[in-house]
Each structure stands twice: as structure tokens, then as C-alpha cells.
PDB file of C-alpha atoms and ligand atoms in Angstrom:
ATOM      1  CA  MET A   6     -33.219 -37.946-115.103  1.00 89.00           C
ATOM      2  CA  HIS A   7     -35.158 -34.740-114.762  1.00 92.00           C
ATOM      3  CA  LEU A   8     -33.892 -31.995-117.079  1.00 96.00           C
ATOM      4  CA  ARG A   9     -34.430 -28.300-116.621  1.00 97.00           C
ATOM      5  CA  LEU A  10     -33.066 -25.515-118.789  1.00 97.00           C
ATOM      6  CA  ASP A  11     -33.828 -22.083-117.509  1.00 97.00           C
ATOM      7  CA  ARG A  12     -33.410 -19.128-119.876  1.00 98.00           C
ATOM      8  CA  VAL A  13     -30.265 -20.633-121.375  1.00 98.00           C
ATOM      9  CA  THR A  14     -28.357 -18.590-123.926  1.00 98.00           C
ATOM     10  CA  ARG A  15     -25.299 -19.691-125.879  1.00 98.00           C
ATOM     11  CA  ARG A  16     -23.577 -17.536-128.475  1.00 98.00           C
ATOM     12  CA  PHE A  17     -20.807 -18.243-130.955  1.00 97.00           C
ATOM     13  CA  GLY A  18     -19.323 -14.866-131.849  1.00 95.00           C
ATOM     14  CA  GLY A  19     -22.230 -12.896-133.244  1.00 93.00           C
ATOM     15  CA  THR A  20     -24.484 -15.949-133.671  1.00 96.00           C
ATOM     16  CA  VAL A  21     -27.022 -16.707-130.980  1.00 97.00           C
ATOM     17  CA  ALA A  22     -27.285 -20.511-131.236  1.00 97.00           C
ATOM     18  CA  VAL A  23     -29.536 -20.903-128.193  1.00 98.00           C
ATOM     19  CA  ASP A  24     -31.629 -17.952-127.153  1.00 97.00           C
ATOM     20  CA  GLU A  25     -33.096 -17.776-123.631  1.00 97.00           C
ATOM     21  CA  LEU A  26     -34.303 -21.323-123.984  1.00 97.00           C
ATOM     22  CA  SER A  27     -36.413 -22.727-121.178  1.00 97.00           C
ATOM     23  CA  LEU A  28     -37.380 -26.375-121.173  1.00 96.00           C
ATOM     24  CA  GLU A  29     -38.373 -28.938-118.598  1.00 95.00           C
ATOM     25  CA  LEU A  30     -38.354 -32.676-119.291  1.00 94.00           C
ATOM     26  CA  PRO A  31     -39.579 -35.169-116.729  1.00 90.00           C
ATOM     27  CA  THR A  32     -37.719 -38.427-116.118  1.00 90.00           C
ATOM     28  CA  GLY A  33     -38.246 -41.161-118.656  1.00 89.00           C
ATOM     29  CA  GLY A  34     -39.369 -41.430-122.216  1.00 89.00           C
ATOM     30  CA  VAL A  35     -38.038 -40.702-125.654  1.00 92.00           C
ATOM     31  CA  VAL A  36     -37.910 -37.024-126.542  1.00 94.00           C
ATOM     32  CA  GLY A  37     -37.484 -35.844-130.109  1.00 93.00           C
ATOM     33  CA  LEU A  38     -35.595 -32.570-130.414  1.00 95.00           C
ATOM     34  CA  LEU A  39     -36.810 -31.354-133.751  1.00 93.00           C
ATOM     35  CA  GLY A  40     -35.978 -28.383-135.878  1.00 90.00           C
ATOM     36  CA  THR A  41     -34.620 -27.257-139.191  1.00 84.00           C
ATOM     37  CA  ASN A  42     -30.883 -26.810-139.898  1.00 87.00           C
ATOM     38  CA  GLY A  43     -29.239 -24.373-137.529  1.00 91.00           C
ATOM     39  CA  ALA A  44     -32.162 -24.298-135.081  1.00 93.00           C
ATOM     40  CA  GLY A  45     -29.808 -24.964-132.192  1.00 96.00           C
ATOM     41  CA  LYS A  46     -30.438 -28.665-131.539  1.00 96.00           C
ATOM     42  CA  SER A  47     -26.792 -29.766-131.360  1.00 96.00           C
ATOM     43  CA  THR A  48     -25.865 -26.827-129.191  1.00 97.00           C
ATOM     44  CA  THR A  49     -28.748 -27.638-126.834  1.00 98.00           C
ATOM     45  CA  LEU A  50     -27.668 -31.283-126.562  1.00 97.00           C
ATOM     46  CA  LYS A  51     -24.071 -30.220-125.825  1.00 97.00           C
ATOM     47  CA  LEU A  52     -25.332 -27.836-123.152  1.00 97.00           C
ATOM     48  CA  MET A  53     -27.346 -30.697-121.621  1.00 97.00           C
ATOM     49  CA  ALA A  54     -24.247 -32.927-121.752  1.00 96.00           C
ATOM     50  CA  GLY A  55     -22.120 -30.292-120.032  1.00 96.00           C
ATOM     51  CA  LEU A  56     -19.813 -30.123-123.057  1.00 94.00           C
ATOM     52  CA  LEU A  57     -20.660 -26.463-123.563  1.00 96.00           C
ATOM     53  CA  TYR A  58     -21.360 -23.877-120.908  1.00 96.00           C
ATOM     54  CA  PRO A  59     -24.198 -21.411-121.249  1.00 97.00           C
ATOM     55  CA  ASP A  60     -23.378 -17.712-121.536  1.00 98.00           C
ATOM     56  CA  ALA A  61     -26.449 -17.083-119.443  1.00 98.00           C
ATOM     57  CA  GLY A  62     -29.075 -19.187-117.718  1.00 98.00           C
ATOM     58  CA  GLU A  63     -28.871 -22.557-116.055  1.00 97.00           C
ATOM     59  CA  VAL A  64     -28.915 -26.228-117.016  1.00 98.00           C
ATOM     60  CA  ARG A  65     -29.910 -28.619-114.224  1.00 97.00           C
ATOM     61  CA  LEU A  66     -30.077 -32.410-114.322  1.00 95.00           C
ATOM     62  CA  ASP A  67     -31.810 -33.727-111.224  1.00 93.00           C
ATOM     63  CA  GLY A  68     -31.066 -30.322-109.743  1.00 94.00           C
ATOM     64  CA  ALA A  69     -27.303 -30.489-110.399  1.00 96.00           C
ATOM     65  CA  PRO A  70     -25.129 -28.921-113.099  1.00 96.00           C
ATOM     66  CA  PRO A  71     -24.337 -31.462-115.882  1.00 95.00           C
ATOM     67  CA  ARG A  72     -20.642 -31.718-114.969  1.00 93.00           C
ATOM     68  CA  ARG A  73     -21.614 -33.154-111.577  1.00 94.00           C
ATOM     69  CA  VAL A  74     -23.666 -35.966-113.115  1.00 94.00           C
ATOM     70  CA  ARG A  75     -21.418 -36.559-116.136  1.00 92.00           C
ATOM     71  CA  GLY A  76     -21.133 -40.270-115.317  1.00 93.00           C
ATOM     72  CA  GLU A  77     -24.903 -40.591-115.793  1.00 94.00           C
ATOM     73  CA  ILE A  78     -24.889 -39.174-119.333  1.00 96.00           C
ATOM     74  CA  ALA A  79     -24.096 -40.968-122.583  1.00 96.00           C
ATOM     75  CA  PHE A  80     -23.638 -38.577-125.487  1.00 95.00           C
ATOM     76  CA  LEU A  81     -23.515 -39.492-129.153  1.00 94.00           C
ATOM     77  CA  PRO A  82     -22.143 -36.531-131.104  1.00 91.00           C
ATOM     78  CA  GLU A  83     -23.279 -35.886-134.662  1.00 86.00           C
ATOM     79  CA  ARG A  84     -19.754 -36.004-136.004  1.00 78.00           C
ATOM     80  CA  GLY A  85     -17.728 -37.921-133.465  1.00 71.00           C
ATOM     81  CA  GLN A  86     -13.982 -38.319-133.777  1.00 76.00           C
ATOM     82  CA  MET A  87     -12.867 -41.807-132.951  1.00 80.00           C
ATOM     83  CA  TYR A  88      -9.728 -43.900-133.352  1.00 83.00           C
ATOM     84  CA  GLU A  89      -9.694 -45.498-136.801  1.00 88.00           C
ATOM     85  CA  TRP A  90      -8.081 -48.681-135.478  1.00 90.00           C
ATOM     86  CA  LEU A  91     -10.954 -49.272-133.103  1.00 93.00           C
ATOM     87  CA  ASP A  92     -12.649 -52.624-133.697  1.00 95.00           C
ATOM     88  CA  PRO A  93     -15.298 -54.277-131.487  1.00 96.00           C
ATOM     89  CA  LYS A  94     -12.683 -55.930-129.270  1.00 96.00           C
ATOM     90  CA  GLY A  95     -10.740 -52.678-128.942  1.00 96.00           C
ATOM     91  CA  ALA A  96     -13.985 -50.841-128.196  1.00 95.00           C
ATOM     92  CA  VAL A  97     -14.814 -53.238-125.386  1.00 96.00           C
ATOM     93  CA  GLY A  98     -11.392 -52.515-123.878  1.00 96.00           C
ATOM     94  CA  LEU A  99     -11.518 -48.760-124.433  1.00 95.00           C
ATOM     95  CA  PHE A 100     -15.107 -48.058-123.379  1.00 95.00           C
ATOM     96  CA  GLY A 101     -14.893 -50.621-120.611  1.00 95.00           C
ATOM     97  CA  SER A 102     -11.973 -48.731-119.085  1.00 96.00           C
ATOM     98  CA  LEU A 103     -13.554 -45.302-119.671  1.00 94.00           C
ATOM     99  CA  TYR A 104     -17.022 -46.136-118.417  1.00 95.00           C
ATOM    100  CA  PRO A 105     -17.736 -48.484-115.492  1.00 95.00           C
ATOM    101  CA  ASP A 106     -21.339 -48.781-116.759  1.00 96.00           C
ATOM    102  CA  PHE A 107     -20.288 -50.100-120.201  1.00 97.00           C
ATOM    103  CA  ARG A 108     -21.872 -53.503-120.936  1.00 96.00           C
ATOM    104  CA  PRO A 109     -19.638 -55.436-123.364  1.00 97.00           C
ATOM    105  CA  ALA A 110     -22.155 -58.217-124.045  1.00 96.00           C
ATOM    106  CA  ARG A 111     -24.890 -55.683-124.822  1.00 94.00           C
ATOM    107  CA  PHE A 112     -22.500 -53.808-127.141  1.00 95.00           C
ATOM    108  CA  LEU A 113     -21.790 -56.973-129.162  1.00 96.00           C
ATOM    109  CA  GLU A 114     -25.515 -57.797-129.286  1.00 94.00           C
ATOM    110  CA  LEU A 115     -26.304 -54.310-130.504  1.00 93.00           C
ATOM    111  CA  LEU A 116     -23.627 -54.579-133.212  1.00 95.00           C
ATOM    112  CA  ASP A 117     -25.364 -57.727-134.463  1.00 93.00           C
ATOM    113  CA  GLN A 118     -28.791 -56.170-134.158  1.00 91.00           C
ATOM    114  CA  LEU A 119     -27.604 -53.167-136.151  1.00 91.00           C
ATOM    115  CA  GLU A 120     -25.796 -55.449-138.609  1.00 91.00           C
ATOM    116  CA  VAL A 121     -22.403 -53.862-138.143  1.00 94.00           C
ATOM    117  CA  PRO A 122     -19.584 -56.042-139.509  1.00 95.00           C
ATOM    118  CA  ARG A 123     -16.979 -56.859-136.885  1.00 95.00           C
ATOM    119  CA  ARG A 124     -14.191 -54.756-138.347  1.00 95.00           C
ATOM    120  CA  SER A 125     -12.268 -51.660-137.375  1.00 95.00           C
ATOM    121  CA  LEU A 126     -13.851 -48.252-137.945  1.00 93.00           C
ATOM    122  CA  ALA A 127     -11.412 -47.636-140.812  1.00 94.00           C
ATOM    123  CA  GLN A 128     -12.999 -50.533-142.689  1.00 95.00           C
ATOM    124  CA  LEU A 129     -16.615 -49.515-142.165  1.00 93.00           C
ATOM    125  CA  SER A 130     -18.900 -47.394-144.322  1.00 90.00           C
ATOM    126  CA  LYS A 131     -20.187 -44.078-143.006  1.00 86.00           C
ATOM    127  CA  GLY A 132     -23.537 -45.565-141.962  1.00 86.00           C
ATOM    128  CA  GLN A 133     -21.868 -48.597-140.371  1.00 90.00           C
ATOM    129  CA  ARG A 134     -19.529 -46.347-138.375  1.00 91.00           C
ATOM    130  CA  ALA A 135     -22.505 -44.348-137.146  1.00 89.00           C
ATOM    131  CA  ARG A 136     -24.180 -47.588-136.003  1.00 90.00           C
ATOM    132  CA  PHE A 137     -20.990 -48.826-134.323  1.00 93.00           C
ATOM    133  CA  LEU A 138     -20.830 -45.620-132.270  1.00 93.00           C
ATOM    134  CA  LEU A 139     -24.558 -45.734-131.522  1.00 92.00           C
ATOM    135  CA  ALA A 140     -24.140 -49.324-130.246  1.00 94.00           C
ATOM    136  CA  ALA A 141     -21.288 -48.174-128.005  1.00 95.00           C
ATOM    137  CA  THR A 142     -23.395 -45.322-126.654  1.00 95.00           C
ATOM    138  CA  LEU A 143     -26.473 -47.468-125.988  1.00 94.00           C
ATOM    139  CA  ALA A 144     -24.323 -50.168-124.400  1.00 95.00           C
ATOM    140  CA  ARG A 145     -23.700 -47.817-121.501  1.00 96.00           C
ATOM    141  CA  LYS A 146     -26.184 -48.062-118.674  1.00 95.00           C
ATOM    142  CA  VAL A 147     -26.906 -44.492-117.715  1.00 95.00           C
ATOM    143  CA  ARG A 148     -29.936 -42.369-116.923  1.00 94.00           C
ATOM    144  CA  LEU A 149     -29.628 -39.868-119.761  1.00 96.00           C
ATOM    145  CA  TYR A 150     -28.901 -40.650-123.398  1.00 96.00           C
ATOM    146  CA  LEU A 151     -28.296 -37.653-125.663  1.00 97.00           C
ATOM    147  CA  LEU A 152     -28.188 -38.715-129.289  1.00 95.00           C
ATOM    148  CA  ASP A 153     -27.386 -36.121-131.933  1.00 94.00           C
ATOM    149  CA  GLU A 154     -28.879 -37.136-135.285  1.00 91.00           C
ATOM    150  CA  PRO A 155     -28.665 -40.912-134.801  1.00 89.00           C
ATOM    151  CA  LEU A 156     -30.717 -41.278-137.995  1.00 85.00           C
ATOM    152  CA  GLY A 157     -28.649 -38.856-140.068  1.00 80.00           C
ATOM    153  CA  GLY A 158     -27.196 -40.124-143.323  1.00 73.00           C
ATOM    154  CA  VAL A 159     -28.456 -43.676-143.078  1.00 79.00           C
ATOM    155  CA  ASP A 160     -30.735 -45.532-145.455  1.00 81.00           C
ATOM    156  CA  LEU A 161     -34.351 -46.378-144.676  1.00 81.00           C
ATOM    157  CA  ILE A 162     -33.739 -50.016-143.728  1.00 83.00           C
ATOM    158  CA  THR A 163     -30.954 -48.980-141.387  1.00 83.00           C
ATOM    159  CA  ARG A 164     -33.167 -46.313-139.888  1.00 84.00           C
ATOM    160  CA  ASP A 165     -35.713 -48.954-138.983  1.00 85.00           C
ATOM    161  CA  ARG A 166     -32.976 -51.058-137.397  1.00 86.00           C
ATOM    162  CA  ILE A 167     -31.742 -48.124-135.341  1.00 85.00           C
ATOM    163  CA  LEU A 168     -35.254 -47.350-134.166  1.00 85.00           C
ATOM    164  CA  ALA A 169     -35.787 -51.001-133.261  1.00 85.00           C
ATOM    165  CA  ALA A 170     -32.489 -50.997-131.307  1.00 84.00           C
ATOM    166  CA  LEU A 171     -33.596 -47.861-129.467  1.00 84.00           C
ATOM    167  CA  VAL A 172     -36.939 -49.394-128.619  1.00 82.00           C
ATOM    168  CA  SER A 173     -35.332 -52.639-127.424  1.00 82.00           C
ATOM    169  CA  GLU A 174     -32.928 -50.659-125.249  1.00 80.00           C
ATOM    170  CA  TRP A 175     -35.617 -48.435-123.733  1.00 80.00           C
ATOM    171  CA  ARG A 176     -35.711 -48.342-119.945  1.00 82.00           C
ATOM    172  CA  GLU A 177     -38.286 -46.628-117.796  1.00 83.00           C
ATOM    173  CA  ASP A 178     -35.759 -44.959-115.537  1.00 86.00           C
ATOM    174  CA  ALA A 179     -33.770 -43.459-118.405  1.00 91.00           C
ATOM    175  CA  THR A 180     -34.462 -40.404-120.552  1.00 93.00           C
ATOM    176  CA  TYR A 181     -33.571 -40.451-124.236  1.00 94.00           C
ATOM    177  CA  VAL A 182     -33.249 -37.158-126.093  1.00 96.00           C
ATOM    178  CA  LEU A 183     -32.567 -37.449-129.783  1.00 94.00           C
ATOM    179  CA  SER A 184     -32.311 -34.772-132.388  1.00 94.00           C
ATOM    180  CA  THR A 185     -33.496 -35.524-135.862  1.00 87.00           C
ATOM    181  CA  HIS A 186     -34.835 -34.167-139.135  1.00 79.00           C
ATOM    182  CA  GLU A 187     -36.283 -37.565-139.917  1.00 76.00           C
ATOM    183  CA  VAL A 188     -39.527 -36.705-138.246  1.00 79.00           C
ATOM    184  CA  ALA A 189     -41.847 -38.958-140.195  1.00 77.00           C
ATOM    185  CA  GLU A 190     -39.700 -42.091-139.783  1.00 73.00           C
ATOM    186  CA  ALA A 191     -39.001 -41.575-136.106  1.00 74.00           C
ATOM    187  CA  GLU A 192     -42.327 -40.320-134.899  1.00 77.00           C
ATOM    188  CA  GLY A 193     -43.605 -43.690-133.723  1.00 80.00           C
ATOM    189  CA  ILE A 194     -41.054 -43.746-130.934  1.00 84.00           C
ATOM    190  CA  PHE A 195     -41.414 -40.256-129.484  1.00 88.00           C
ATOM    191  CA  ASP A 196     -43.209 -39.774-126.190  1.00 90.00           C
ATOM    192  CA  ARG A 197     -42.615 -36.075-126.516  1.00 92.00           C
ATOM    193  CA  ALA A 198     -41.619 -33.710-129.281  1.00 92.00           C
ATOM    194  CA  VAL A 199     -39.734 -30.478-128.646  1.00 94.00           C
ATOM    195  CA  PHE A 200     -39.680 -28.174-131.640  1.00 93.00           C
ATOM    196  CA  MET A 201     -36.881 -25.634-131.889  1.00 95.00           C
ATOM    197  CA  LYS A 202     -36.607 -22.602-134.095  1.00 93.00           C
ATOM    198  CA  GLU A 203     -33.877 -19.958-133.984  1.00 94.00           C
ATOM    199  CA  GLY A 204     -32.508 -21.154-130.674  1.00 96.00           C
ATOM    200  CA  ARG A 205     -35.846 -21.285-128.889  1.00 96.00           C
ATOM    201  CA  VAL A 206     -38.458 -23.887-128.086  1.00 95.00           C
ATOM    202  CA  VAL A 207     -41.584 -23.116-130.095  1.00 93.00           C
ATOM    203  CA  LEU A 208     -43.594 -26.167-129.053  1.00 91.00           C
ATOM    204  CA  ASN A 209     -43.106 -28.826-126.389  1.00 93.00           C
ATOM    205  CA  ALA A 210     -45.872 -31.402-126.609  1.00 91.00           C
ATOM    206  CA  SER A 211     -46.345 -34.982-125.539  1.00 90.00           C
ATOM    207  CA  ALA A 212     -47.394 -37.480-128.193  1.00 87.00           C
ATOM    208  CA  GLU A 213     -50.742 -37.606-126.436  1.00 88.00           C
ATOM    209  CA  GLU A 214     -51.210 -33.851-126.659  1.00 89.00           C
ATOM    210  CA  LEU A 215     -50.423 -33.963-130.372  1.00 85.00           C
ATOM    211  CA  ARG A 216     -52.883 -36.796-130.863  1.00 84.00           C
ATOM    212  CA  GLU A 217     -55.544 -34.742-129.077  1.00 88.00           C
ATOM    213  CA  ARG A 218     -54.818 -31.897-131.489  1.00 85.00           C
ATOM    214  CA  GLY A 219     -55.322 -34.447-134.236  1.00 86.00           C
ATOM    215  CA  GLN A 220     -51.777 -33.985-135.461  1.00 83.00           C
ATOM    216  CA  SER A 221     -48.912 -36.264-136.286  1.00 84.00           C
ATOM    217  CA  VAL A 222     -45.456 -35.086-135.240  1.00 84.00           C
ATOM    218  CA  ALA A 223     -44.698 -34.488-138.933  1.00 84.00           C
ATOM    219  CA  GLN A 224     -47.795 -32.277-139.325  1.00 86.00           C
ATOM    220  CA  ALA A 225     -46.909 -30.301-136.191  1.00 84.00           C
ATOM    221  CA  PHE A 226     -43.340 -29.976-137.469  1.00 83.00           C
ATOM    222  CA  ARG A 227     -44.551 -28.409-140.711  1.00 84.00           C
ATOM    223  CA  GLU A 228     -47.079 -26.167-139.009  1.00 85.00           C
ATOM    224  CA  VAL A 229     -44.814 -24.882-136.256  1.00 82.00           C
ATOM    225  CA  LEU A 230     -41.564 -24.590-138.178  1.00 78.00           C
ATOM    226  CA  ALA A 231     -42.707 -23.530-141.632  1.00 77.00           C
TER     227      ALA A 231
HETATM  228  N1  LIG B  19     -18.779 -23.955-132.844  1.00 84.60           N
HETATM  229  C1  LIG B  19     -19.533 -23.048-133.475  1.00 84.60           C
HETATM  230  N2  LIG B  19     -19.016 -21.894-133.924  1.00 84.60           N
HETATM  231  C2  LIG B  19     -19.776 -20.967-134.537  1.00 84.60           C
HETATM  232  N3  LIG B  19     -21.102 -21.105-134.757  1.00 84.60           N
HETATM  233  C3  LIG B  19     -21.665 -22.222-134.346  1.00 84.60           C
HETATM  234  C4  LIG B  19     -20.939 -23.267-133.685  1.00 84.60           C
HETATM  235  N4  LIG B  19     -21.799 -24.278-133.383  1.00 84.60           N
HETATM  236  C5  LIG B  19     -23.014 -23.888-133.840  1.00 84.60           C
HETATM  237  N5  LIG B  19     -22.943 -22.668-134.419  1.00 84.60           N
HETATM  238  C6  LIG B  19     -24.067 -21.915-135.000  1.00 84.60           C
HETATM  239  O1  LIG B  19     -25.131 -21.955-134.062  1.00 84.60           O
HETATM  240  C7  LIG B  19     -26.380 -22.161-134.726  1.00 84.60           C
HETATM  241  C8  LIG B  19     -27.023 -23.412-134.187  1.00 84.60           C
HETATM  242  O2  LIG B  19     -26.247 -24.550-134.565  1.00 84.60           O
HETATM  243  P1  LIG B  19     -26.591 -26.035-134.131  1.00 84.60           P
HETATM  244  O3  LIG B  19     -25.499 -26.910-134.662  1.00 84.60           O
HETATM  245  O4  LIG B  19     -26.886 -26.073-132.689  1.00 84.60           O
HETATM  246  O5  LIG B  19     -27.941 -26.288-134.942  1.00 84.60           O
HETATM  247  P2  LIG B  19     -28.699 -27.632-135.296  1.00 84.60           P
HETATM  248  O6  LIG B  19     -30.134 -27.389-135.041  1.00 84.60           O
HETATM  249  O7  LIG B  19     -28.065 -28.769-134.603  1.00 84.60           O
HETATM  250  O8  LIG B  19     -28.430 -27.720-136.861  1.00 84.60           O
HETATM  251  P3  LIG B  19     -28.309 -29.018-137.827  1.00 84.60           P
HETATM  252  O9  LIG B  19     -29.640 -29.653-137.856  1.00 84.60           O
HETATM  253  O10 LIG B  19     -27.960 -28.374-139.151  1.00 84.60           O
HETATM  254  O11 LIG B  19     -27.230 -29.894-137.290  1.00 84.60           O
HETATM  255  C9  LIG B  19     -26.067 -22.206-136.212  1.00 84.60           C
HETATM  256  O12 LIG B  19     -26.304 -20.914-136.738  1.00 84.60           O
HETATM  257  C10 LIG B  19     -24.596 -22.523-136.257  1.00 84.60           C
HETATM  258  O13 LIG B  19     -24.008 -21.996-137.406  1.00 84.60           O
END
């Protein structure tokens, strides 16, 4: 899915969360949306998902507004509300009825891969819940995955498992955009890093371009966002 944001602005009261942001992402690859707290990453992901509307500017996915391609987008919110009673079997029923592209077998495999006990959300730890919802998101077969802080609040071992799950799920025809602060841990998987500061993109570089500059993503993060 080809993404284009053209001078997109989104305000909340007096706060400008996203400020005339322009960004173009070609189809395919894993894109890290990086920035410090409050940089506007979550707002940008929600604008891409069509969950928020811009006050000005345009978001286009394959040339169409997000709401027209909603069925092609899987969104993992940073703090998702979900039914507490939901267990893997219930999730298969619920997501299967909500999303025709939901793959039950893949969901159950991902739960095992991410070592999520087969219990209801109410009986899972915070990190396990996050992995349960990530598995449900990745089990959809869509062309755009928007993952808000999939590595947030999880331990190092879990982080590695999540990254491995992402890598195993990777498809050439799909674009993965994930926001994270965990730059150093995640950098091995990024094809592209987009650095945000104060609602704007301050650097958009492919992993190759960063390598040519002799920089790791973490070094660029410090340099650009310090
Ligand atoms: N619903 C809202 N109402 C008011 N202000 C908001 C709302 N959502 C975001 N903001 C503000 O917009 C700015 C950008 O927030 P956003 O959540 O997009 O940043 P972020 O980069 O995802 O931050 P973090 O890494 O801390 O999650 C912040 O100043 C935030 O306080």
C-alpha cells in the first residue's frame, strides 16, 4: 500500500499534534515511526488508519482516503480497549466475524510463538495482553499494518519474540508502520526510519541511506531528535 500524507495538520484544542506533515511511503517494507514522547506518532498512525480526520491536508492510501480502504488496514492501538472475557476461542469468533481476512490458524500459531497462555484477557498480564492483541492484528491478512508501540512495556525477551513474529509475518506486498521508542532493539527490522519531532517529519531515510551515512538508527535518532 502506497501512503501519502500531504501537508497534514491535526490539532487538539490549542495543541498542534501533527503540523503540516508531508510523507510518502512506497509499498512494502517495515517503517519505524520514531520520536520522543508527544512527537505526534500516535496521531499520525490514527490519521493513516482513518480513525482521525485531518484539520487540513490530505491522507491518501493508494490514492484513496483511508476510510475507503479501511478493510485493507489492520490497526493496533497503543492502549486498546477490549472485552475482558475474550479468550483465544472467543477471539477467533469475534475477529472472524468482524474481518473476512482474519486467519484463525495463524492467530493460534502466533499466540504460541509469542508464548501467550490460552486464557481470557482478564487473566493475562499487561505484556501478555499486548501480545494477544498483536497476534490478533497480525493474523489479519491486509496490505497495511499500523502498530502503535508494539514493543511498549514489554521485557527484553518478549521484545525479541515480538520482533521475530513480525519478521516471520512479513510479506512483500504489505507495508508495516510501527511506532516505537525502542529504537536500538528494533532497528534490525526497519527498512526505513521516519523521525518525528513536534508534529513534523525531521528525517525520512531508508536503512541503506543511514548505512551510507555511517549511522545506526539509534545514532540518527539521537542526532536528529536531541
Ligand atoms: N485526544 C487528544 N486530546 C488532546 N491532546 C492530544 C490528544 N491526542 C494527542 N494529543 C496531544 O498531541 C500531541 C501528540 O500526541 P501523540 O499521542 O500523537 O504523540 P506520540 O508521539 O504518540 O507520543 P508518545 O510516544 O508519548 O505516545 C501531544 O502533545 C498530546 O498531548
